[in-house]
mmCIF file of C-alpha atoms and ligand atoms in Angstrom:
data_model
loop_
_atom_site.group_PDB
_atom_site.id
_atom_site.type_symbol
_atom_site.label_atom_id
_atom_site.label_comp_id
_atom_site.label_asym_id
_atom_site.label_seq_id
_atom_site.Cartn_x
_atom_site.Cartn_y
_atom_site.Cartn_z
ATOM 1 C CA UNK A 172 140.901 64.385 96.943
ATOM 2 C CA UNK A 173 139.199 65.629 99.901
ATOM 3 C CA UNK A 174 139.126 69.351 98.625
ATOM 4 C CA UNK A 175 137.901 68.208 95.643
ATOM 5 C CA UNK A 176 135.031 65.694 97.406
ATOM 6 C CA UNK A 177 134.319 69.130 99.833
ATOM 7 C CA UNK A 178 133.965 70.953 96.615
ATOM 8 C CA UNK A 179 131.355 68.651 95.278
ATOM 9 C CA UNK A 180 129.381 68.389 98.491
ATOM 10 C CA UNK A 181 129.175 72.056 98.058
ATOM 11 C CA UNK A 182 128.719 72.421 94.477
ATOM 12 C CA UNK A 183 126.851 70.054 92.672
ATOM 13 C CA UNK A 184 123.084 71.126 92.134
ATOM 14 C CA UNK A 185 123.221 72.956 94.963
ATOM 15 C CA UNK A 186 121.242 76.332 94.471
ATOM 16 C CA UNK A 187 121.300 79.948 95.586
ATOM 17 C CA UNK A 188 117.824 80.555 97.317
ATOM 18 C CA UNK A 189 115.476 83.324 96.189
ATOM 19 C CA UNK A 190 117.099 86.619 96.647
ATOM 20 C CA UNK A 191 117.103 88.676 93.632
ATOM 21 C CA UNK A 192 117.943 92.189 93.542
ATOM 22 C CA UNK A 193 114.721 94.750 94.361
ATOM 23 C CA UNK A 194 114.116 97.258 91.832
ATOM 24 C CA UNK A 195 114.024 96.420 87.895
ATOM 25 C CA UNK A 196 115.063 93.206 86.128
ATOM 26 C CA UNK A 197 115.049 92.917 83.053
ATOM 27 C CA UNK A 198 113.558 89.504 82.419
ATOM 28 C CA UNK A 199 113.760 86.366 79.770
ATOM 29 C CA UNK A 200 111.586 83.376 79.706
ATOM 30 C CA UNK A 201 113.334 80.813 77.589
ATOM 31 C CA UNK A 202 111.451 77.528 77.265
ATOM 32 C CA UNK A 203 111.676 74.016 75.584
ATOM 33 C CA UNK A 204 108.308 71.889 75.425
ATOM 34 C CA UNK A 205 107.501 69.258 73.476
ATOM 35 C CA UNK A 206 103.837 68.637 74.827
ATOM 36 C CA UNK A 207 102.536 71.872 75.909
ATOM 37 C CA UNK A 208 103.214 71.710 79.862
ATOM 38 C CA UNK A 209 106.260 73.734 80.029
ATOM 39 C CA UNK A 210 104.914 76.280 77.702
ATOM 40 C CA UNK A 211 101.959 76.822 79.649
ATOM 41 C CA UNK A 212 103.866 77.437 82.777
ATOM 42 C CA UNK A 213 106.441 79.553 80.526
ATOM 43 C CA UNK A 214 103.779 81.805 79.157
ATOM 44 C CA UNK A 215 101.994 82.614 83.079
ATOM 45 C CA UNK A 216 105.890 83.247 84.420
ATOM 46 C CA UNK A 217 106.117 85.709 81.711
ATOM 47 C CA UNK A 218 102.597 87.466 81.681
ATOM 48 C CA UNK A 219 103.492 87.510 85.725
ATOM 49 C CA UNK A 220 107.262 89.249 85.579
ATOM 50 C CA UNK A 221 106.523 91.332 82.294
ATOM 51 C CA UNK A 222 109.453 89.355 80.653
ATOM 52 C CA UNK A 223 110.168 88.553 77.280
ATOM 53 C CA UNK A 224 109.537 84.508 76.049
ATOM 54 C CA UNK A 225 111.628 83.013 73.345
ATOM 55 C CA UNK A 226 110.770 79.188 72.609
ATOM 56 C CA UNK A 227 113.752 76.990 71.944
ATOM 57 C CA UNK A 228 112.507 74.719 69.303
ATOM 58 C CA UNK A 229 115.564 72.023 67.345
ATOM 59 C CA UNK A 230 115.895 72.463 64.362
ATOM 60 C CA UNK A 231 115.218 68.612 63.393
ATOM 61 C CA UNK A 232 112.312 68.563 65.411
ATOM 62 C CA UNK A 233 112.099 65.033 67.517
ATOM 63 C CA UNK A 234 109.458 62.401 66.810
ATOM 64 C CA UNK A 235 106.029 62.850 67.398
ATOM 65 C CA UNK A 236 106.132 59.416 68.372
ATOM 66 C CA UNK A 237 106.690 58.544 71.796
ATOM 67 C CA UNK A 238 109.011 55.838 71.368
ATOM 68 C CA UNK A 239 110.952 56.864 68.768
ATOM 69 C CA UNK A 240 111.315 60.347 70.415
ATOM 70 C CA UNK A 241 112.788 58.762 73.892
ATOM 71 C CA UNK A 242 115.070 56.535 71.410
ATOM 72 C CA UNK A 243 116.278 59.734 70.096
ATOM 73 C CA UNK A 244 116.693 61.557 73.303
ATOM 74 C CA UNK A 245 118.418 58.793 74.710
ATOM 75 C CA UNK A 246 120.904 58.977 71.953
ATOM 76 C CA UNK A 247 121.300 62.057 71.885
ATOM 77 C CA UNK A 248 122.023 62.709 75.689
ATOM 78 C CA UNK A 249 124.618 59.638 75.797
ATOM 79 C CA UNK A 250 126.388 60.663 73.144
ATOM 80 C CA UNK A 251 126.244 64.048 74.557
ATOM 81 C CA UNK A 252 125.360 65.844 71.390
ATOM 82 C CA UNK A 253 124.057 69.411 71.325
ATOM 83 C CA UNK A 254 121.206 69.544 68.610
ATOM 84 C CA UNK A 255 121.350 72.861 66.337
ATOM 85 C CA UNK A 256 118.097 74.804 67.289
ATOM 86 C CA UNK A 257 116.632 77.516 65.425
ATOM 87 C CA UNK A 258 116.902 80.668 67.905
ATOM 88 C CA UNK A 259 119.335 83.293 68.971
ATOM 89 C CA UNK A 260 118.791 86.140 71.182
ATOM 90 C CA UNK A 261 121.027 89.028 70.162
ATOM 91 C CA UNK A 262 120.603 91.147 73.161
ATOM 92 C CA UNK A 263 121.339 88.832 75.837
ATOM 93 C CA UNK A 264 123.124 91.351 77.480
ATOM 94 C CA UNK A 265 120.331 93.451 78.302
ATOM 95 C CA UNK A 266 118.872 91.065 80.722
ATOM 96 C CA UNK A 267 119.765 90.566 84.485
ATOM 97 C CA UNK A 268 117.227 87.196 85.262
ATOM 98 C CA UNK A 269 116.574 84.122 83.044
ATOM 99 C CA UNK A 270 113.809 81.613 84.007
ATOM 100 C CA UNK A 271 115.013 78.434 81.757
ATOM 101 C CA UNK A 272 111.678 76.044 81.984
ATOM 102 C CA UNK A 273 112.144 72.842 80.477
ATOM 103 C CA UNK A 274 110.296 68.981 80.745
ATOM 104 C CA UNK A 275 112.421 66.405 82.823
ATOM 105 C CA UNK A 276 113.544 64.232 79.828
ATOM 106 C CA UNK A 277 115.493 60.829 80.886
ATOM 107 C CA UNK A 278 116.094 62.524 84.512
ATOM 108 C CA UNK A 279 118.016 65.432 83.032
ATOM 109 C CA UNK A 280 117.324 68.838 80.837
ATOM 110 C CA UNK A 281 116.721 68.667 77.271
ATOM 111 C CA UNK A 282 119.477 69.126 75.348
ATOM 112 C CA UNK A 283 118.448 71.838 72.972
ATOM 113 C CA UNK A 284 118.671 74.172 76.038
ATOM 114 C CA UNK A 285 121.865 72.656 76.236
ATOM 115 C CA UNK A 286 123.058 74.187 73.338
ATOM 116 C CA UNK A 287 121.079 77.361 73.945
ATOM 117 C CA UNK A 288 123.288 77.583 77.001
ATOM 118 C CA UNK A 289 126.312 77.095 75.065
ATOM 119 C CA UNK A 290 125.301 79.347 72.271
ATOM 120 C CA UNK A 291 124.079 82.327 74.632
ATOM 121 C CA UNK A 292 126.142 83.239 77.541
ATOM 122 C CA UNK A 293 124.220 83.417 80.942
ATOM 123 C CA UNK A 294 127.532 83.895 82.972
ATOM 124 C CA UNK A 295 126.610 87.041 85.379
ATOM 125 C CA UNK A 296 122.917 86.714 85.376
ATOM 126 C CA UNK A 297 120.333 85.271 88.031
ATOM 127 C CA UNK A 298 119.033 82.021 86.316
ATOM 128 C CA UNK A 299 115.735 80.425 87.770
ATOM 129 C CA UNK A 300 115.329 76.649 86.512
ATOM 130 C CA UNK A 301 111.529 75.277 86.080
ATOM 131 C CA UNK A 302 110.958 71.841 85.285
ATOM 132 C CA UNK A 303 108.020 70.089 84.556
ATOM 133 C CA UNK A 304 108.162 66.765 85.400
ATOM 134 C CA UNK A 305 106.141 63.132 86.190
ATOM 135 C CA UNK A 306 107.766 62.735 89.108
ATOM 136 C CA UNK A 307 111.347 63.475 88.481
ATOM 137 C CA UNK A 308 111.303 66.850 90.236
ATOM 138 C CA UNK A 309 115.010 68.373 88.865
ATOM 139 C CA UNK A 310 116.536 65.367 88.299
ATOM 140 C CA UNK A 311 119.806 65.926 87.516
ATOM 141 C CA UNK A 312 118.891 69.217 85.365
ATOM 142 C CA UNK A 313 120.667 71.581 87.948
ATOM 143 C CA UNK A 314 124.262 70.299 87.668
ATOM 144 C CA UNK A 315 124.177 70.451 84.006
ATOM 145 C CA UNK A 316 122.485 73.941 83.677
ATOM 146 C CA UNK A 317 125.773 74.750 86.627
ATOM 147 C CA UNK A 318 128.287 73.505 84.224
ATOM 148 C CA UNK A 319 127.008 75.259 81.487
ATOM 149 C CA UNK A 320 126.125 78.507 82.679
ATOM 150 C CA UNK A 321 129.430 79.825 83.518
ATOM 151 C CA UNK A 322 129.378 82.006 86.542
ATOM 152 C CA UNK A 323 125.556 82.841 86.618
ATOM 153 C CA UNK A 324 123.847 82.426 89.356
ATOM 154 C CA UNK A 325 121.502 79.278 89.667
ATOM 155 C CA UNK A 326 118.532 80.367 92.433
ATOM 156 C CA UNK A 327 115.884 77.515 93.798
ATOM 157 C CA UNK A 328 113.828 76.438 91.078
ATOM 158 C CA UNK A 329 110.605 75.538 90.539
ATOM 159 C CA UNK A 330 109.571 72.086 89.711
ATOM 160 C CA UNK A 331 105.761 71.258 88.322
ATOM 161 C CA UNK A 332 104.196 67.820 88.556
ATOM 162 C CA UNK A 333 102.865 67.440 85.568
ATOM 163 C CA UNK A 334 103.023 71.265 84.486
ATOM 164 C CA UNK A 335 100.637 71.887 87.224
ATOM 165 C CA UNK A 336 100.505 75.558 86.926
ATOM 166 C CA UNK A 337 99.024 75.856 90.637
ATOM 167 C CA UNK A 338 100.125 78.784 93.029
ATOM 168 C CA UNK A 339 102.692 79.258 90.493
ATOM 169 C CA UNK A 340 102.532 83.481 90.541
ATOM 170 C CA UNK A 341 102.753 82.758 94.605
ATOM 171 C CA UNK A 342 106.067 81.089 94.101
ATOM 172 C CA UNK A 343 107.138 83.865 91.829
ATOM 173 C CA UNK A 344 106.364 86.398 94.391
ATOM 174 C CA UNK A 345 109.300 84.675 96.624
ATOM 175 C CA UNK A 346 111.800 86.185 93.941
ATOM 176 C CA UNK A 347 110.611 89.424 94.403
ATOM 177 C CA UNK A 348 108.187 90.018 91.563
ATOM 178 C CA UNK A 349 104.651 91.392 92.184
HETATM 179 C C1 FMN B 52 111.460 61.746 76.097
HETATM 180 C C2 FMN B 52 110.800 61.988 77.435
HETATM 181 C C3 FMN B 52 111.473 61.656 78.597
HETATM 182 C C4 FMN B 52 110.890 61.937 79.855
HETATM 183 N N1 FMN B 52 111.586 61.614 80.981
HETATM 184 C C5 FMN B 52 111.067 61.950 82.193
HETATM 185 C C6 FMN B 52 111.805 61.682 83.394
HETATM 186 O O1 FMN B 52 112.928 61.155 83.380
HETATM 187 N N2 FMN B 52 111.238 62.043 84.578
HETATM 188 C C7 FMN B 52 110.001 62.633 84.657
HETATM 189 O O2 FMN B 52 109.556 62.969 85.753
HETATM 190 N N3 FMN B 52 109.275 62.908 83.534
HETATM 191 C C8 FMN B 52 109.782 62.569 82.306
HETATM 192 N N4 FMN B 52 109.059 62.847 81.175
HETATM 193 C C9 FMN B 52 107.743 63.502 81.309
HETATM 194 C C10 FMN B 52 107.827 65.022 81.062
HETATM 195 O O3 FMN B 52 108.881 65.630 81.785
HETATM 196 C C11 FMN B 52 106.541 65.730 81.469
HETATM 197 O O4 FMN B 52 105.423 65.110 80.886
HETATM 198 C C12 FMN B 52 106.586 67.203 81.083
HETATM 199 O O5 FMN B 52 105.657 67.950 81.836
HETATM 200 C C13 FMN B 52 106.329 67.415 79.598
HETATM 201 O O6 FMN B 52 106.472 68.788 79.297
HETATM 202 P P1 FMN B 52 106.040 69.406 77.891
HETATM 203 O O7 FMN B 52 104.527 69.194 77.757
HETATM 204 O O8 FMN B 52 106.373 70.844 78.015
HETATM 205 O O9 FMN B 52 106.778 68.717 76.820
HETATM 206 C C14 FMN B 52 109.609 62.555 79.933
HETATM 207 C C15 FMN B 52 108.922 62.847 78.729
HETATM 208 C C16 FMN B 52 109.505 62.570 77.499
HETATM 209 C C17 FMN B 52 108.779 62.916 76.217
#
């Protein structure tokens, strides 16, 4: 019991800094946006790090209308479904870093990066989380990207009120990239 509340303390959402390794990294920018923000934010990270960008879109696309969409999400994420989405990245092993940039939706990650996670194996990499939020920060996005990432390696994120896309290429200098 104690172990396993030491283990939590130490575990859950907890993140890995900024080191990444100097030299080359091969980089992918996966992103989920329903609005616009995250892609925004998605599109400078990769223009900045020379990655590749792959948007995760579901393949029954939510509700353009507000309400009905957060009905949705909200029924989605309790019953802990993982929507089919229309991408797959076949060379997944050719990449050492993956930025996963996502809203805050109900306090957590969308769950069509969910299943991208499930459906394309990050265990081994560096993964960078960046959320855009209205006032959220992470939420509660960084324990579920743990438990589905296998062994990768979560760094500190970056979190964007409101997709604010300020002094973001300064905080992607911190990693390493210039
Ligand atoms: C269904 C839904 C749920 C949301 N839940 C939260 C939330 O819990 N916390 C928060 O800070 N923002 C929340 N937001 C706001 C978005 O995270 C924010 O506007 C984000 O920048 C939108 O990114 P996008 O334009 O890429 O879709 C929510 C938005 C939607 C549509």
């Amino acid at each position: 019991m104690i172990v396993s509340m030491i283990f939590c303390l130490c575990a859950c959402g907890q993140t890995s800094g900024k080191a990444l390794p100097q030299g080359e990294k091969d980089t992918l920018v996966v992103y989920f946006s329903r609005t616009g923000n995250t892609a925004d934010a998605a599109q400078i990270i990769a223009d900045y790090t020379g990655a590749d960008i792959i948007r995760i879109t579901r393949t029954e696309p939510y509700p353009d209308n507000l309400e009905a969409c957060v009905k949705e999400v909200s029924e989605e994420m309790q019953n802990g479904e993982l929507p089919a989405i229309n991408e797959k990245v076949n060379n997944m092993n050719s990449y050492d870093v993956v930025f996963l940039c996502y809203p805050i939706w109900l306090n957590s990650i969308p769950m069509p990066m969910v299943t991208f996670m499930e459906e394309n194996s990050l265990s081994g990499k560096y993964v960078i989380p960046v959320a855009t939020h209205s006032g959220s920060e992470f939420g509660n996005s960084i324990s579920v990207i743990q438990s589905h990432s296998g062994n990768a390696k979560i760094l500190d994120g970056i979190a964007l009120l409101n997709g604010n896309t300020q002094g973001l290429t300064e905080k992607l200098s911190e990693y390493g990239y210039n």
